[in-house]
Structure formats: C-alpha cells, structure tokens
XYZ file of C-alpha atoms in Angstrom:
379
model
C 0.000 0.000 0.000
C 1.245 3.463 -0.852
C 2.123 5.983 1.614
C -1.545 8.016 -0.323
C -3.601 4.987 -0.045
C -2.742 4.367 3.175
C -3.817 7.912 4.404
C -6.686 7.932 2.300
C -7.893 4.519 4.102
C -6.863 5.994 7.671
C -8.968 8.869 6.741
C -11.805 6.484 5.820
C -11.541 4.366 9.309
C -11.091 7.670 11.220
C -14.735 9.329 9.341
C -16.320 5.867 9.470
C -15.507 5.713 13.006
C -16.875 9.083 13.460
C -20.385 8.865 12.258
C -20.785 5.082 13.662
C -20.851 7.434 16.599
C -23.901 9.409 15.309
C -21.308 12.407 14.814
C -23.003 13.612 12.760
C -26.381 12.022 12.962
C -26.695 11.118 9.377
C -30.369 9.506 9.717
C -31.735 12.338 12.433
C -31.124 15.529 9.695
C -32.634 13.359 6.725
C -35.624 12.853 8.673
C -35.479 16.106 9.847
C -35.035 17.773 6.299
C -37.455 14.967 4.487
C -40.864 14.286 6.498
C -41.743 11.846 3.726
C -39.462 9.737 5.930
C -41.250 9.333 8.830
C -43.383 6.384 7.072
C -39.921 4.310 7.236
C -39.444 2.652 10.790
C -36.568 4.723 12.311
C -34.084 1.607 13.407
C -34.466 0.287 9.538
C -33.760 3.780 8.699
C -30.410 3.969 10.952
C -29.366 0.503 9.763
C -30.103 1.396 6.086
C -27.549 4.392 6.029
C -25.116 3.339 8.705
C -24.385 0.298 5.259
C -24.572 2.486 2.854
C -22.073 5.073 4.680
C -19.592 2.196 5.332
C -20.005 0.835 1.818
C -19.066 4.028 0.402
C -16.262 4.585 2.946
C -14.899 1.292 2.221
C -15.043 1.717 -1.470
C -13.443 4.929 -1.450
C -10.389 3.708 0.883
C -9.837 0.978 -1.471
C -9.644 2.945 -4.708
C -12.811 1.641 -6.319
C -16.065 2.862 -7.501
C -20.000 0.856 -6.435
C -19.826 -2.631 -7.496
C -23.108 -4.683 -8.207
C -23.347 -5.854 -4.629
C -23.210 -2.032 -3.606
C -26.222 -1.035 -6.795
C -28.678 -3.926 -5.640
C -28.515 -2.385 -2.025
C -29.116 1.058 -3.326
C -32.103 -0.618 -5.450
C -33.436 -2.792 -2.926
C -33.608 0.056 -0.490
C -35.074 2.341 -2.854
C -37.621 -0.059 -3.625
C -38.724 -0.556 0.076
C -38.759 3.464 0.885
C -41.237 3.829 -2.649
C -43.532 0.735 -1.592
C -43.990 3.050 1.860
C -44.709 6.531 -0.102
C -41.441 8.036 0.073
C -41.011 9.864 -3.210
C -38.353 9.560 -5.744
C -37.448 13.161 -5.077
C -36.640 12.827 -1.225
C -34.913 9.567 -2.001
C -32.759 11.372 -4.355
C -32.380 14.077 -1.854
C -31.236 11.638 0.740
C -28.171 10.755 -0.894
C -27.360 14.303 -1.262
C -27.685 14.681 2.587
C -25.984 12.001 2.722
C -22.987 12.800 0.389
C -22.942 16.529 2.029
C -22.525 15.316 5.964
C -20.146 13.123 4.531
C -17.888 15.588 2.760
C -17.989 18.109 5.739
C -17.173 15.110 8.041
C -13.941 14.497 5.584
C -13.404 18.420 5.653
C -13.196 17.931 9.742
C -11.574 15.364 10.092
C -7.737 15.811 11.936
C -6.248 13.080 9.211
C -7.568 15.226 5.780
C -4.957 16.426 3.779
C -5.605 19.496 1.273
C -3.861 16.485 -1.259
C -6.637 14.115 -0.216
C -9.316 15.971 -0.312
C -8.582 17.096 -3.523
C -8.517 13.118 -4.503
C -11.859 12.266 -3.037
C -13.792 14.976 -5.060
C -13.904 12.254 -8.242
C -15.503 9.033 -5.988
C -17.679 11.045 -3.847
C -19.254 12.438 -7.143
C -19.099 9.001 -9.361
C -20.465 7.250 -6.071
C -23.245 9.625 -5.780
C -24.549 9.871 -9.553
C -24.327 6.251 -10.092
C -26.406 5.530 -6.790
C -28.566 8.562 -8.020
C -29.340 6.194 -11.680
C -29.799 3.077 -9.102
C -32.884 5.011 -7.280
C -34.337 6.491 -10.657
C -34.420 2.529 -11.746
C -35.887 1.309 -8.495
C -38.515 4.107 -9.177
C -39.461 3.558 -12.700
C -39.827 -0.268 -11.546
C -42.461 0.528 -9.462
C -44.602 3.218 -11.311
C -48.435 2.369 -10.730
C -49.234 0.442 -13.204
C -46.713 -2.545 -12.213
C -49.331 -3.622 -8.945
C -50.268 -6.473 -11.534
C -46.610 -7.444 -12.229
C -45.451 -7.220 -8.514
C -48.444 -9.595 -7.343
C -46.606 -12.044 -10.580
C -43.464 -11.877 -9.182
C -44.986 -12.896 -5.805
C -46.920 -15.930 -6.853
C -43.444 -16.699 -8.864
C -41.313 -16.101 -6.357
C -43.583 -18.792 -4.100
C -43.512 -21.032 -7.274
C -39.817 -20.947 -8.170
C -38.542 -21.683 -4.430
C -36.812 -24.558 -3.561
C -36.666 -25.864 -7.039
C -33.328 -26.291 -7.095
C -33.097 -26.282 -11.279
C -34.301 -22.787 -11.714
C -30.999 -21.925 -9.922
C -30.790 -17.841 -11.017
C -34.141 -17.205 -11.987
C -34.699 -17.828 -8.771
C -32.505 -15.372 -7.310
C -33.426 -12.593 -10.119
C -36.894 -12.686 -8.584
C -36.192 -12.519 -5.024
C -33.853 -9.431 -6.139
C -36.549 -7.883 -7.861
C -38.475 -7.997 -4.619
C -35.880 -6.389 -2.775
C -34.439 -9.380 -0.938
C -31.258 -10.256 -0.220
C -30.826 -13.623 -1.439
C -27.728 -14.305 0.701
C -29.370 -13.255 3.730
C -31.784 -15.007 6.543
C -34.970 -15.578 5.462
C -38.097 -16.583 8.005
C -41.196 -18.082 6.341
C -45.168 -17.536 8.067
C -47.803 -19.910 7.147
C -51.755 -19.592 7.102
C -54.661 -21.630 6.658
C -56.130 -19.875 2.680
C -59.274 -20.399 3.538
C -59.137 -17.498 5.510
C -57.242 -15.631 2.828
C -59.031 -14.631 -0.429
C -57.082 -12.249 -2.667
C -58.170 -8.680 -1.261
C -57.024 -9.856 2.120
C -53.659 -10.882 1.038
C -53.173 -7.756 -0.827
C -54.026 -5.850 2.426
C -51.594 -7.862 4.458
C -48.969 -6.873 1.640
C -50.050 -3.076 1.989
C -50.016 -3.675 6.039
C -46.912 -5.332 6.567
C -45.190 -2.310 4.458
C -45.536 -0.289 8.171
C -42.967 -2.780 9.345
C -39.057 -2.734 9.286
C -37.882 -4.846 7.197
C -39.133 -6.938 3.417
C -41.745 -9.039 3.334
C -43.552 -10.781 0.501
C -46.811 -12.986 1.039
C -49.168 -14.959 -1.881
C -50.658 -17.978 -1.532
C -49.545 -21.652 -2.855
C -51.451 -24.417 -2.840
C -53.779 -24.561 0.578
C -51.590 -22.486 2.460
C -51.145 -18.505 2.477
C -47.034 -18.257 2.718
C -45.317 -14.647 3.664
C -41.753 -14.683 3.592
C -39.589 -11.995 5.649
C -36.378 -10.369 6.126
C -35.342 -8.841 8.950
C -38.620 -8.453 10.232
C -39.985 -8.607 13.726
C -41.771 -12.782 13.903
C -44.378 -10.976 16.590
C -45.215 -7.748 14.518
C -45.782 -10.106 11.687
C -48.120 -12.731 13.694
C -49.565 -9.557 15.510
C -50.331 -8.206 11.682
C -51.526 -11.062 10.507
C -53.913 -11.783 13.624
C -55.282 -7.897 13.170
C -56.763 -8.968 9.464
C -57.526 -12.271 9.851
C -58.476 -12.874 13.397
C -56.864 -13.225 16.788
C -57.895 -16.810 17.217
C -56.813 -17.691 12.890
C -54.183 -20.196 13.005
C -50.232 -19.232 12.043
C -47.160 -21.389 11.395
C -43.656 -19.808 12.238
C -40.741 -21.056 10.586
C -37.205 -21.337 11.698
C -35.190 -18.225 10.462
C -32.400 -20.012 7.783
C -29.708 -18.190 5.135
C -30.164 -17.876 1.688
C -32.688 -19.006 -0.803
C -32.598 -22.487 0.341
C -32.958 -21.618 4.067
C -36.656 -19.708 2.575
C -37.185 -22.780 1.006
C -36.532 -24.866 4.507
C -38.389 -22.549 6.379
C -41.518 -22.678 4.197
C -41.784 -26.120 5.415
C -41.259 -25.355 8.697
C -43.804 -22.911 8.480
C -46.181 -24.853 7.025
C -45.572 -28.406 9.375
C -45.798 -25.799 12.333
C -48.938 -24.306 10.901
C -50.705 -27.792 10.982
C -49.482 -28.501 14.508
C -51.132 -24.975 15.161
C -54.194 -26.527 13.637
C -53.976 -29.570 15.855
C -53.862 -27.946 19.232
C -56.160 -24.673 18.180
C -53.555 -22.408 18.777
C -53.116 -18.815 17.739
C -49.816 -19.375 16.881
C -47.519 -22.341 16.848
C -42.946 -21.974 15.976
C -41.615 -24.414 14.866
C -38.457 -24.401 17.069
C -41.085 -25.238 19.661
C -42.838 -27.896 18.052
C -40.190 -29.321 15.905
C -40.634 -32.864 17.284
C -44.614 -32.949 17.011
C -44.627 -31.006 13.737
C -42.129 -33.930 12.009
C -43.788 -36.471 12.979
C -46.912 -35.753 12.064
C -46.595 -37.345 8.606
C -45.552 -40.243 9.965
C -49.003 -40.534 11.860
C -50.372 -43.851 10.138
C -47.100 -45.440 10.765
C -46.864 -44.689 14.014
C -50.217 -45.676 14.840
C -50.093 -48.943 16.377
C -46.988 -47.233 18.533
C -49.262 -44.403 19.672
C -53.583 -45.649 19.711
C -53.049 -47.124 23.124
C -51.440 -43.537 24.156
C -53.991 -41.777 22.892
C -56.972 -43.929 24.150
C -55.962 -43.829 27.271
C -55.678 -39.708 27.244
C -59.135 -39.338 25.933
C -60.628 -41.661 28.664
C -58.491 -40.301 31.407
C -57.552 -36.821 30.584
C -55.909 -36.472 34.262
C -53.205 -39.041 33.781
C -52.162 -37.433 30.545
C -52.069 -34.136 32.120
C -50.037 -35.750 35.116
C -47.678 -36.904 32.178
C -46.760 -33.715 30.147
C -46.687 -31.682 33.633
C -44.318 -34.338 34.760
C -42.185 -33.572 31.429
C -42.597 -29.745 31.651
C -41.345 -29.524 35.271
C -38.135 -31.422 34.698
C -39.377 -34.196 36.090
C -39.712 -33.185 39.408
C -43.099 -34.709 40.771
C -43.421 -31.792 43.793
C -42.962 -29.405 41.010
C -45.754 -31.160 38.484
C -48.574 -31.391 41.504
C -47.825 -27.358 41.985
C -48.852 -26.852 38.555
C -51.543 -29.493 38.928
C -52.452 -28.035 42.506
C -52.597 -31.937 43.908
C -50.518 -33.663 46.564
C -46.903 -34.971 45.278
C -48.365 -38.537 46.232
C -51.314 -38.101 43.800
C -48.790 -37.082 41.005
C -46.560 -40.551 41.418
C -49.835 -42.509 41.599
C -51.242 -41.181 38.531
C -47.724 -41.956 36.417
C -47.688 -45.213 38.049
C -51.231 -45.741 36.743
C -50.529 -44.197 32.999
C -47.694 -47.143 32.923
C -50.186 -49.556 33.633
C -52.943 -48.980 31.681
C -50.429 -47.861 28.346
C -47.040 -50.294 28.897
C -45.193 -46.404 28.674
C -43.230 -45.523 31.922
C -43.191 -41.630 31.746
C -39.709 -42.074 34.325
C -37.896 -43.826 31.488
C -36.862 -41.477 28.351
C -38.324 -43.662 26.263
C -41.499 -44.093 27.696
C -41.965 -40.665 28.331
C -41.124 -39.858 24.798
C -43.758 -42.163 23.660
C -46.301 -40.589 25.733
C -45.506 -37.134 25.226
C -45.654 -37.493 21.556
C -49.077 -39.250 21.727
C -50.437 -36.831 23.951
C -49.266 -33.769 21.467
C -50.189 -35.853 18.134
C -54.110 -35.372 19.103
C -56.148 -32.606 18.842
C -56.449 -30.368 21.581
C-alpha cells in the first residue's frame, strides 16, 4: 500500500468511526429535512444508512467505484422506501444529505490532507450519480401500473422456491423484490381459507408499516409470507389484526439464503398444521419441531401411539399428570404445583398411565412415547 492509499484509508476508518458514533447524525437531519421519511421505521432507517455510509467509505479507501453488490442495495432500499410513499425526489435528496454530511465530516476530520481531499472529489461524485441512476431505476420499476406485475413476481417467487433447477431465476426474482438472497430468510404460514385475494393484498399493503421486506401470496392450501429482517411478533400480531386473533399461524425457523426460505416454508407450514392440531393462535416451529415432524408419519406410528392416545381421551388427568411431569423437569413436587394436587397423587397417577399404556413416563423412552401421543391429538 502506498504511503496516499494508506492515508486515504486511515482517513476512511477515522470518518467511518466518526459517524458510527452518530457524529453527525446522518439519519436524524434526513428525517429532519425529508418528512416523507417518517413512514420508514426509524431503526431500519439507521441501519439502512449506517451500510450504505460504510459501503461508500470502504469503497473509497480501497480505490474503487460501487460494485453490483453495492447497486442492488441502493435498489433494494429504494424499492422498500417507494412501496412506503417516500417519493423519488426525497430519495434522491437523501443521498445528497448524505454525500454533504459526509464531505464536511472528511473536511473535519484531523487526518484530511488538502492532497486528499482534492482526490476524493472524483468518488464522492461518481459514487453519488451512479447511486442517483440506481434510485431512478428502483422508481421507474415501481410506477403504478406494475401492482399487476409485482403480485406475478410474488406468486413466482412462491412457485420458483426450492426448485433447485431454476438456480438464477430464482434469485433474479427474489432481487426484484428487494431481498437479499444471501441473507436469513423466516417463512409464516396460514390456513387460505381465511385468505381470499383482497385480504392478502391488504396484508402486503399492512406489513409495508414494518421494518424490514416481506412478501406474502398464496400456494397451494396455504397462504405463505416470507420476511427479512422483520420482527416474527409484529408479523403474527399483523396477521392476527386482518384475519383474526384466534386464525391459526405457522412460524418457521429463520435459515440463510434461498434455500434456508425454502426450509423454512416447510417449517412454516408443518408448524402451521401442529397450530391446527392444538387450536392455537400461533404455533414456531423451534417449539414444536418434534410434534410437527412427525406428524406425517401418523399412520405409521399408529399402532406405537392408539393405546397412548386412548388412554388420554378416557383419562384426561393421567395425561395431564404426564406432560406436567415432562414440563417440570421431572420433578413430581414441582408437576402437583402446577396441577395443585398432593406430590403422592402425582406418582400414583404416572404409576397408573404405565399400567394402563405399557409407557413408563420415568424412562426417556417411555416418556417420549407418551408425550408425543399426547401432542399428536387434537387439543
């Protein structure tokens, strides 16, 4: 590295280190100078331009101009502030908040150099009118009359995943829906019967209040919304607000890349039917992971599991004696608290589940085979 490079970079890390600091508060004066910006959540806001500012930082330190990686950031993040009103002109206008704090922070800085100064006029500009053409594309993407396309891409996006030969095409969609196909994706399953087509629209248009990209359509019986960094209990909470408090949701396991949105669907939807099974609200998968496998596996396990079940339909106390015993770490005084009986009662009534189903609920195994019988029928 030259002696120039090298202060050019320490001039980078000492500015980058600067406004990590909030000095200045890049994100504060654009909402301050742009109202339009008060319809995108403040902390996606902050995270949004804290990247950006190190991206260009990083790129000017090393001598190069915005790569692809840094132009689908600028689109994706164009395309989320447009979906939530923010106009084309105070997006624009962003970056040249952006690009002025950043120039006067350069100006300030002890490390700047008349010399270096001088050499940052040329990437500060190219950086700037390239992300400029980045926004005016995001823009033009979404004029009006693309609602039609954008539901499309939606359905194809839900279509395409995890087929594993569509390989690109895959990712071009998810791109042109603002993800980030390398990062962690978290999938949210419904019942459709409870979503006909205005109603998923309006979940679309809801969800658009939240930090974050999301993208919901429906595919085969199930209503599927995929999210990035999104809040799992906003989401439920939103979908719960349109469709009911009591409407069934499966949560799926947050996993990386377009395979890990594929994994989650899954999840999502083998959680949703557990959900289903025990009429609950809402039912994760990394709580249910055990019940929600096995539950294609039901007619094999049958002749493993009837005498479980039977006997937790005619003697609903033992089987409540059972998971309470499995809850509480096995500890019986701890099980009869829950159950408000007498520790006695609680050893009699696993000695009696033994008897009448061959499954000792003190022995991993038989507890495992009661446990899963118990949770394998409806509630």
């Amino acid at each position: 590295m030259t002696s120039d490079s090298a202060a050019m970079s320490t001039l980078c890390d000492a500015v980058a280190l600067r406004l990590e600091r909030a000095d200045p508060d890049l994100t504060a004066r654009i909402r301050a100078e742009l109202p339009s910006y008060e319809h995108l959540p403040e902390l996606e806001h902050r995270r949004t331009v804290r990247d950006l500012v190190r991206r260009m930082l990083s790129s000017i330190a090393s001598g190069r101009g915005p790569i692809a990686e840094h132009l689908q950031f600028t689109r994706r993040s164009a395309l989320r502030r447009t979906q939530l009103g923010v106009s084309a002109y105070d997006v624009l206008s962003s970056f040249h908040i952006v690009r002025r704090e950043l120039w006067a922070a350069m100006q300030s800085a002890p490390e700047a150099t008349d010399d270096l100064l001088l050499e940052l006029v040329e990437p500060i500009g190219r950086w700037t009118e390239t992300m400029s053409a980045s926004v005016v594309d995001a823009f033009v993407a979404e004029s009006p009359g693309t609602a039609v396309q954008h539901a499309e891409l939606r359905q194809r996006f839900l279509s395409e995943l995890g087929d594993r030969s569509l390989g690109e095409q895959v990712a071009e969609t998810a791109r042109a829906l603002a993800f980030d196909v390398e990062g962690r994706f978290q999938a949210f399953c419904a019942p459709r019967a409870s979503w006909p087509r205005p109603e998923v629209e309006n979940l679309q248009r809801a969800i658009r209040r939240l930090s974050g990209v999301m993208q919901c359509g429906v595919r085969g019986d199930v209503m599927i919304a995929i999210a990035q960094d999104c809040d799992p209990v906003l989401v439920v909470r939103t979908v719960h607000g349109i469709a009911g408090d009591r409407s069934a949701v499966g949560i799926g396991l947050p996993r990386q890349g377009l395979i890990g949105a594929h994994l989650s669907t899954v999840d999502a939807e083998r959680a949703l039917r557990t959900a289903q099974l025990w009429n609950e609200p809402s039912v994760r998968f990394a709580d249910s992971w055990l019940e929600a496998t096995l539950l294609d596996s039901q007619p094999r396990l049958a002749p493993i599991l009837a005498g479980i079940q039977q006997t937790q339909r005619d003697h609903p106390d033992l089987a409540a004696a059972v998971l309470a015993f499995a809850d509480c770490g096995f500890s019986l005084s701890d099980a009869a608290r829950r159950l408000n009986v007498h520790p006695n009662t609680m050893g009699y009534r696993l000695s009696r589940w033994q008897e009448l189903t061959g499954a000792d609920p003190r022995t991993f195994a038989g507890l495992a085979r009661s446990v899963i019988g118990c949770r394998s029928t409806p509630r």
